[in-house]
Amino acid sequence: MSPEPRIVKETFARLEADPAGATSYFYGRLFAREPRLRALFPPAMSIQHDRFFHALTRIVWSQDNPEELTGHLGRLGRDHRKYGVLREHYPAVETALIATLRLFAADVWTAEAERAWTGAYRSAAATMIAAAGRDASDHPPWWIAEVTGHDRRDHDLAVLELRPERPLPFLPGQHVSVQTARWPRVWRPYSIANAPRPDGTIRLHVRARPAGWVSGALVRHCAPGDTVLLGPAAGTMTLDPGHGRGLLLIGGGTGLAPMKALAEQAAASGRDRDVHLLVGARAEGGLYDLPELRRLESACARLRVVPVLSRSRGRPGGLHGRVPDVLPGYLDGVRGWRDHDAYVAGPAPLVRRTVTALQRHGMSLTRIHHDLLTAED
């Protein structure tokens, strides 16, 4: 390991010992130096603190992988456009970050450490600024979209149909960030639940979370005719256009949304491949989109939709149990399943357990796709 990444990691370990304190100090220094920057952030900063530290952690521990780091920084730079981040904001962040490191890593802080961090930060900032500049030549920082449909499927769940005012490019499996008029500067990511359509509309599956500002607004306080803001599509959980391998799609809860989009794409591609879509839920009421899935299944002879219920008996054609537990038995009945590509979405614990179950049963990790890191960013 070269000296600079080693020094960056060693000093950052001091921040990892007290992430809450370090992050609070960082934002205090930032807003004291540039009070106007506070307007770019949401009213409540707790989630922002966690996301900032997660992003910083990933940048630090990717120092030895320049290709991965460049891709990650490019995505962050493009995504930050929707927050109103400009080139001139980066020096204030540098000053606040170095001040935080001087305090929290004081016992190991040296002139060499300051040079290493300054160089690493400025290199990262340059990559983000360049990515944002390239993106600005082709795309707006956000899209205004009209709510054209709001279907309340349960007391805490709704399917929204949105029509962006201009084409919003995306691939099945990706997600967009949403901001509502009710909560300015608060963005939350939601997977797109359809393949691209000629009319440009997109669907989102939204479950209202306890104290969820955006999700609650979208489910309970949203109606046709309202408008929302959409950030650019992001995420790497997309199909490889160069391959026509069979697909194993696994969605738990509203993690069904990207799996449905991928199933639509596979059905429309004309490729001769099998598609298995496993839909995980606790009980019958969680199969909120099953009628539409059955219609898609009837239109695609090689698509099989399999409900998986963990707390009630399986329905005809379905399975009973937790998805990671029933997967091995199901896969043993699928011819050539080791040559399939697997895509998994849903609550983070479900995704992790399912990925582990697939790997233990013999599927190569190179064939297993999920979006946990991107979603956490």
XYZ file of C-alpha atoms in Angstrom:
377
model
C 0.000 0.000 0.000
C 1.383 3.420 -0.900
C 1.945 5.852 2.005
C -0.930 8.221 1.196
C -3.836 5.716 1.326
C -2.309 4.119 4.420
C -2.137 7.464 6.226
C -5.676 8.370 5.166
C -7.036 5.081 6.533
C -5.082 5.237 9.784
C -6.246 8.757 10.606
C -9.830 8.064 9.537
C -9.949 5.210 12.049
C -10.016 7.882 14.777
C -13.223 9.300 13.288
C -14.705 5.803 13.129
C -14.297 5.586 16.904
C -16.804 8.459 17.332
C -18.754 8.931 14.085
C -21.616 10.866 15.706
C -19.271 13.321 17.392
C -17.081 13.749 14.324
C -20.029 14.299 11.987
C -21.698 16.808 14.324
C -18.444 18.730 14.637
C -17.938 18.669 10.861
C -21.360 20.167 10.100
C -20.960 22.705 12.905
C -17.704 23.926 11.367
C -19.166 23.871 7.856
C -22.244 25.943 8.705
C -20.247 28.345 10.891
C -17.953 29.074 7.946
C -20.674 29.135 5.277
C -24.113 29.687 6.870
C -25.758 29.822 3.443
C -24.936 26.155 2.880
C -27.449 25.190 5.578
C -30.216 25.922 3.051
C -29.035 22.981 0.920
C -29.771 20.476 3.675
C -33.010 19.062 5.153
C -34.467 20.462 8.392
C -33.546 17.318 10.381
C -29.915 16.307 9.951
C -29.725 12.898 11.652
C -30.134 10.856 8.463
C -27.829 13.254 6.609
C -25.152 12.664 9.275
C -25.335 8.909 8.749
C -25.234 9.180 4.971
C -22.298 11.580 4.978
C -20.251 9.304 7.215
C -21.161 6.240 5.163
C -20.112 8.000 1.948
C -16.857 9.212 3.507
C -16.130 5.700 4.786
C -16.592 4.216 1.349
C -14.320 6.835 -0.228
C -11.581 6.206 2.337
C -11.654 2.430 2.009
C -11.721 2.590 -1.803
C -8.392 4.422 -1.975
C -6.652 1.257 -3.192
C -9.188 0.670 -5.971
C -8.992 3.727 -8.257
C -11.484 2.400 -10.805
C -14.178 1.710 -8.201
C -13.467 5.023 -6.465
C -13.738 7.024 -9.682
C -17.069 5.419 -10.552
C -18.435 6.028 -7.061
C -17.309 9.664 -7.012
C -18.779 10.246 -10.463
C -22.168 8.985 -9.291
C -22.012 11.189 -6.197
C -21.049 14.244 -8.245
C -23.936 13.763 -10.659
C -26.404 13.032 -7.884
C -25.389 16.083 -5.834
C -26.596 18.376 -8.605
C -30.167 17.939 -7.388
C -29.170 19.337 -3.989
C -27.814 22.519 -5.574
C -24.158 21.694 -4.866
C -21.797 23.910 -6.894
C -18.075 23.968 -7.562
C -17.581 26.878 -5.143
C -18.998 24.854 -2.220
C -16.193 22.298 -2.172
C -13.460 24.431 -0.490
C -15.683 25.033 2.551
C -16.210 21.282 2.887
C -12.451 20.735 2.681
C -11.793 23.250 5.451
C -14.422 21.698 7.750
C -13.203 18.157 7.045
C -9.537 18.937 7.747
C -10.513 20.760 10.954
C -12.508 17.712 12.070
C -9.595 15.384 11.376
C -7.141 17.609 13.240
C -9.325 17.402 16.340
C -10.472 13.776 16.297
C -7.163 12.325 15.033
C -4.966 14.698 17.025
C -2.784 11.925 18.444
C -1.697 10.779 14.967
C -2.110 14.012 13.023
C 1.035 15.222 11.260
C 1.976 17.516 8.407
C 2.243 14.394 6.252
C -1.302 13.366 7.211
C -2.612 16.813 6.330
C -0.936 16.678 2.920
C -2.347 13.184 2.294
C -5.899 14.199 3.219
C -5.736 17.469 1.299
C -4.532 15.674 -1.809
C -7.119 12.908 -1.475
C -9.969 15.360 -0.932
C -9.024 17.652 -3.808
C -8.666 14.695 -6.152
C -12.103 13.402 -5.117
C -13.652 16.855 -5.455
C -12.172 17.302 -8.935
C -13.671 13.963 -10.032
C -17.101 14.889 -8.652
C -17.045 18.370 -10.175
C -16.029 16.999 -13.594
C -18.792 14.364 -13.493
C -21.378 16.987 -12.545
C -20.203 19.221 -15.392
C -20.502 16.455 -17.966
C -23.949 15.539 -16.704
C -25.127 19.156 -16.851
C -24.535 19.253 -20.604
C -27.158 16.525 -21.165
C -29.557 16.439 -18.212
C -31.270 18.800 -15.776
C -30.462 18.482 -12.046
C -34.027 17.223 -11.487
C -37.256 16.509 -13.340
C -40.701 17.883 -12.491
C -43.228 15.050 -12.687
C -47.021 15.062 -12.483
C -48.786 12.412 -10.439
C -51.183 10.822 -12.951
C -52.226 7.846 -10.826
C -52.384 7.032 -7.109
C -53.614 3.531 -6.271
C -53.825 2.860 -2.526
C -53.173 -0.880 -2.243
C -53.113 -0.977 1.577
C -53.326 1.437 4.494
C -49.576 2.059 4.248
C -48.854 1.279 0.597
C -49.561 2.992 -2.704
C -48.600 2.540 -6.345
C -47.912 5.892 -7.991
C -47.788 6.640 -11.685
C -45.738 9.695 -12.649
C -45.296 11.578 -15.918
C -42.025 13.576 -16.050
C -42.285 16.846 -17.968
C -39.339 15.765 -20.120
C -37.918 12.308 -20.875
C -36.150 10.795 -17.873
C -33.714 8.139 -19.106
C -33.451 4.995 -17.005
C -32.845 1.267 -17.208
C -35.031 -1.399 -15.576
C -33.651 -2.140 -12.129
C -32.666 1.469 -11.391
C -34.158 3.889 -8.870
C -34.914 7.609 -8.687
C -34.886 9.993 -5.741
C -38.147 11.798 -4.970
C -38.819 15.129 -3.280
C -42.323 16.294 -2.369
C -43.593 19.850 -1.930
C -44.486 18.903 1.644
C -40.823 18.309 2.556
C -38.406 20.514 0.563
C -34.766 19.378 0.404
C -35.652 15.877 1.648
C -35.005 13.222 -1.001
C -35.710 9.508 -0.750
C -34.891 6.786 -3.327
C -37.576 4.528 -4.843
C -37.093 1.806 -7.420
C -38.875 2.186 -10.740
C -41.423 -0.598 -11.158
C -41.645 -0.720 -14.948
C -39.519 -0.948 -18.057
C -39.334 2.243 -20.181
C -42.635 3.078 -21.886
C -43.393 5.052 -25.052
C -45.282 7.682 -23.021
C -42.374 8.117 -20.589
C -44.426 7.376 -17.458
C -42.917 5.564 -14.508
C -44.403 3.659 -11.582
C -43.231 3.607 -7.978
C -44.233 1.249 -5.164
C -44.157 3.232 -1.899
C -44.714 1.932 1.610
C -45.175 4.568 4.331
C -42.536 4.074 7.004
C -42.925 5.068 10.668
C -41.893 8.739 10.830
C -41.112 8.526 7.111
C -41.458 12.069 5.830
C -41.409 11.428 2.104
C -42.997 7.969 2.129
C -45.852 9.173 4.340
C -46.453 12.170 2.101
C -46.489 10.030 -1.044
C -48.878 7.432 0.396
C -51.253 9.598 2.461
C -51.062 13.143 1.109
C -50.596 12.713 -2.625
C -53.223 12.699 -5.397
C -53.438 12.887 -9.188
C -52.553 16.381 -10.347
C -49.863 16.906 -7.705
C -46.238 17.323 -8.737
C -43.015 15.931 -7.331
C -39.351 16.341 -8.176
C -37.324 13.385 -9.431
C -33.570 13.011 -9.347
C -31.618 11.221 -12.082
C -31.912 7.450 -12.356
C -29.159 5.554 -10.565
C -28.194 2.015 -9.679
C -26.304 -0.832 -11.299
C -28.792 -3.674 -10.798
C -29.515 -3.881 -14.516
C -29.505 -6.672 -17.094
C -26.380 -7.362 -19.096
C -27.458 -6.691 -22.704
C -24.811 -9.059 -23.988
C -26.232 -12.146 -22.323
C -29.509 -14.023 -22.554
C -29.074 -16.231 -19.500
C -32.027 -17.351 -17.432
C -33.091 -15.027 -14.640
C -33.877 -15.590 -10.982
C -35.622 -12.449 -9.702
C -36.281 -12.200 -5.949
C -38.236 -9.304 -4.453
C -39.375 -8.876 -0.847
C -41.974 -6.247 0.048
C -41.684 -3.210 -2.218
C -38.396 -4.726 -3.406
C -40.763 -6.261 -5.937
C -40.658 -2.980 -7.902
C -37.254 -3.358 -9.619
C -37.845 -7.099 -10.098
C -41.088 -6.346 -11.935
C -39.265 -3.862 -14.162
C -36.622 -6.472 -14.995
C -39.326 -9.074 -15.691
C -41.063 -6.650 -18.066
C -37.788 -6.025 -19.872
C -37.072 -9.739 -20.172
C -40.598 -10.448 -21.434
C -40.343 -7.724 -24.084
C -36.822 -8.610 -25.229
C -37.879 -11.612 -27.274
C -34.962 -13.623 -25.882
C -35.587 -17.304 -25.336
C -34.815 -17.559 -21.631
C -36.554 -18.679 -18.468
C -37.490 -16.076 -15.862
C -38.393 -17.058 -12.283
C -39.867 -14.238 -10.178
C -40.116 -15.027 -6.464
C -42.304 -12.550 -4.558
C -41.702 -12.595 -0.797
C -44.322 -11.445 1.724
C -45.458 -12.311 5.228
C -49.084 -13.044 4.327
C -51.585 -12.819 1.466
C -52.078 -9.092 2.030
C -48.433 -8.482 1.148
C -48.981 -9.762 -2.408
C -50.301 -6.337 -3.356
C -49.341 -6.544 -7.034
C -50.130 -10.196 -7.744
C -52.999 -9.586 -10.253
C -50.685 -7.496 -12.469
C -47.916 -10.043 -12.125
C -50.294 -12.796 -13.236
C -51.220 -10.767 -16.316
C -47.539 -10.339 -17.128
C -47.014 -14.052 -16.578
C -49.868 -14.955 -18.944
C -48.288 -12.802 -21.652
C -44.858 -14.433 -21.309
C -44.771 -18.209 -21.597
C -41.332 -18.538 -19.970
C -42.059 -16.329 -16.969
C -43.054 -18.042 -13.714
C -44.334 -15.968 -10.756
C -43.933 -17.707 -7.382
C -45.419 -16.161 -4.202
C -43.432 -16.977 -1.041
C -45.353 -16.455 2.216
C -43.486 -16.657 5.506
C -46.344 -16.382 8.035
C -49.251 -18.112 6.321
C -49.625 -21.253 4.300
C -48.422 -21.050 0.742
C -51.044 -20.502 -1.914
C -51.379 -22.868 -4.934
C -48.249 -22.577 -7.035
C -46.440 -20.795 -4.226
C -44.093 -21.597 -1.347
C -44.321 -21.353 2.437
C -41.385 -20.095 4.488
C -38.745 -17.405 4.416
C -37.198 -16.772 1.008
C -33.611 -17.719 1.999
C -34.874 -20.952 3.551
C -37.021 -22.146 0.637
C -34.577 -21.139 -2.103
C -32.403 -24.288 -2.083
C -35.381 -26.595 -2.523
C -36.874 -24.418 -5.233
C -33.610 -24.122 -7.149
C -33.132 -27.882 -7.158
C -36.210 -28.052 -9.390
C -34.907 -25.439 -11.844
C -32.867 -26.892 -14.666
C -29.475 -25.222 -15.106
C -30.074 -22.706 -12.324
C -26.347 -22.252 -11.694
C -26.106 -20.602 -15.109
C -28.879 -18.120 -14.269
C -28.297 -14.523 -13.166
C -29.894 -13.694 -9.815
C -31.257 -10.263 -8.838
C -32.349 -9.543 -5.276
C -34.150 -6.522 -3.780
C -36.036 -5.787 -0.576
C -35.225 -5.036 3.078
C -31.476 -5.134 3.679
C -31.557 -8.174 6.042
C -33.553 -10.153 3.461
C -31.134 -9.245 0.683
C -28.083 -10.225 2.745
C -29.576 -13.549 3.853
C -30.738 -14.360 0.323
C -27.353 -13.588 -1.214
C -25.718 -15.814 1.413
C -28.201 -18.626 0.708
C -27.563 -18.430 -3.037
C -23.815 -18.484 -2.571
C -23.902 -21.404 -0.159
C -26.089 -23.367 -2.547
C -23.529 -23.006 -5.312
C -24.274 -19.834 -7.252
C -21.237 -17.720 -8.083
C -21.219 -14.256 -6.527
C -20.480 -12.863 -9.985
C -23.999 -13.960 -10.995
C -25.745 -12.353 -7.990
C -26.822 -8.717 -8.293
C -28.245 -6.327 -5.706
C -28.199 -2.611 -4.993
C -27.397 -2.395 -1.284
C -24.329 -0.157 -1.551
C -25.938 2.256 -3.975
C -29.094 2.473 -1.914
C -27.138 3.153 1.258
C -25.335 6.015 -0.476
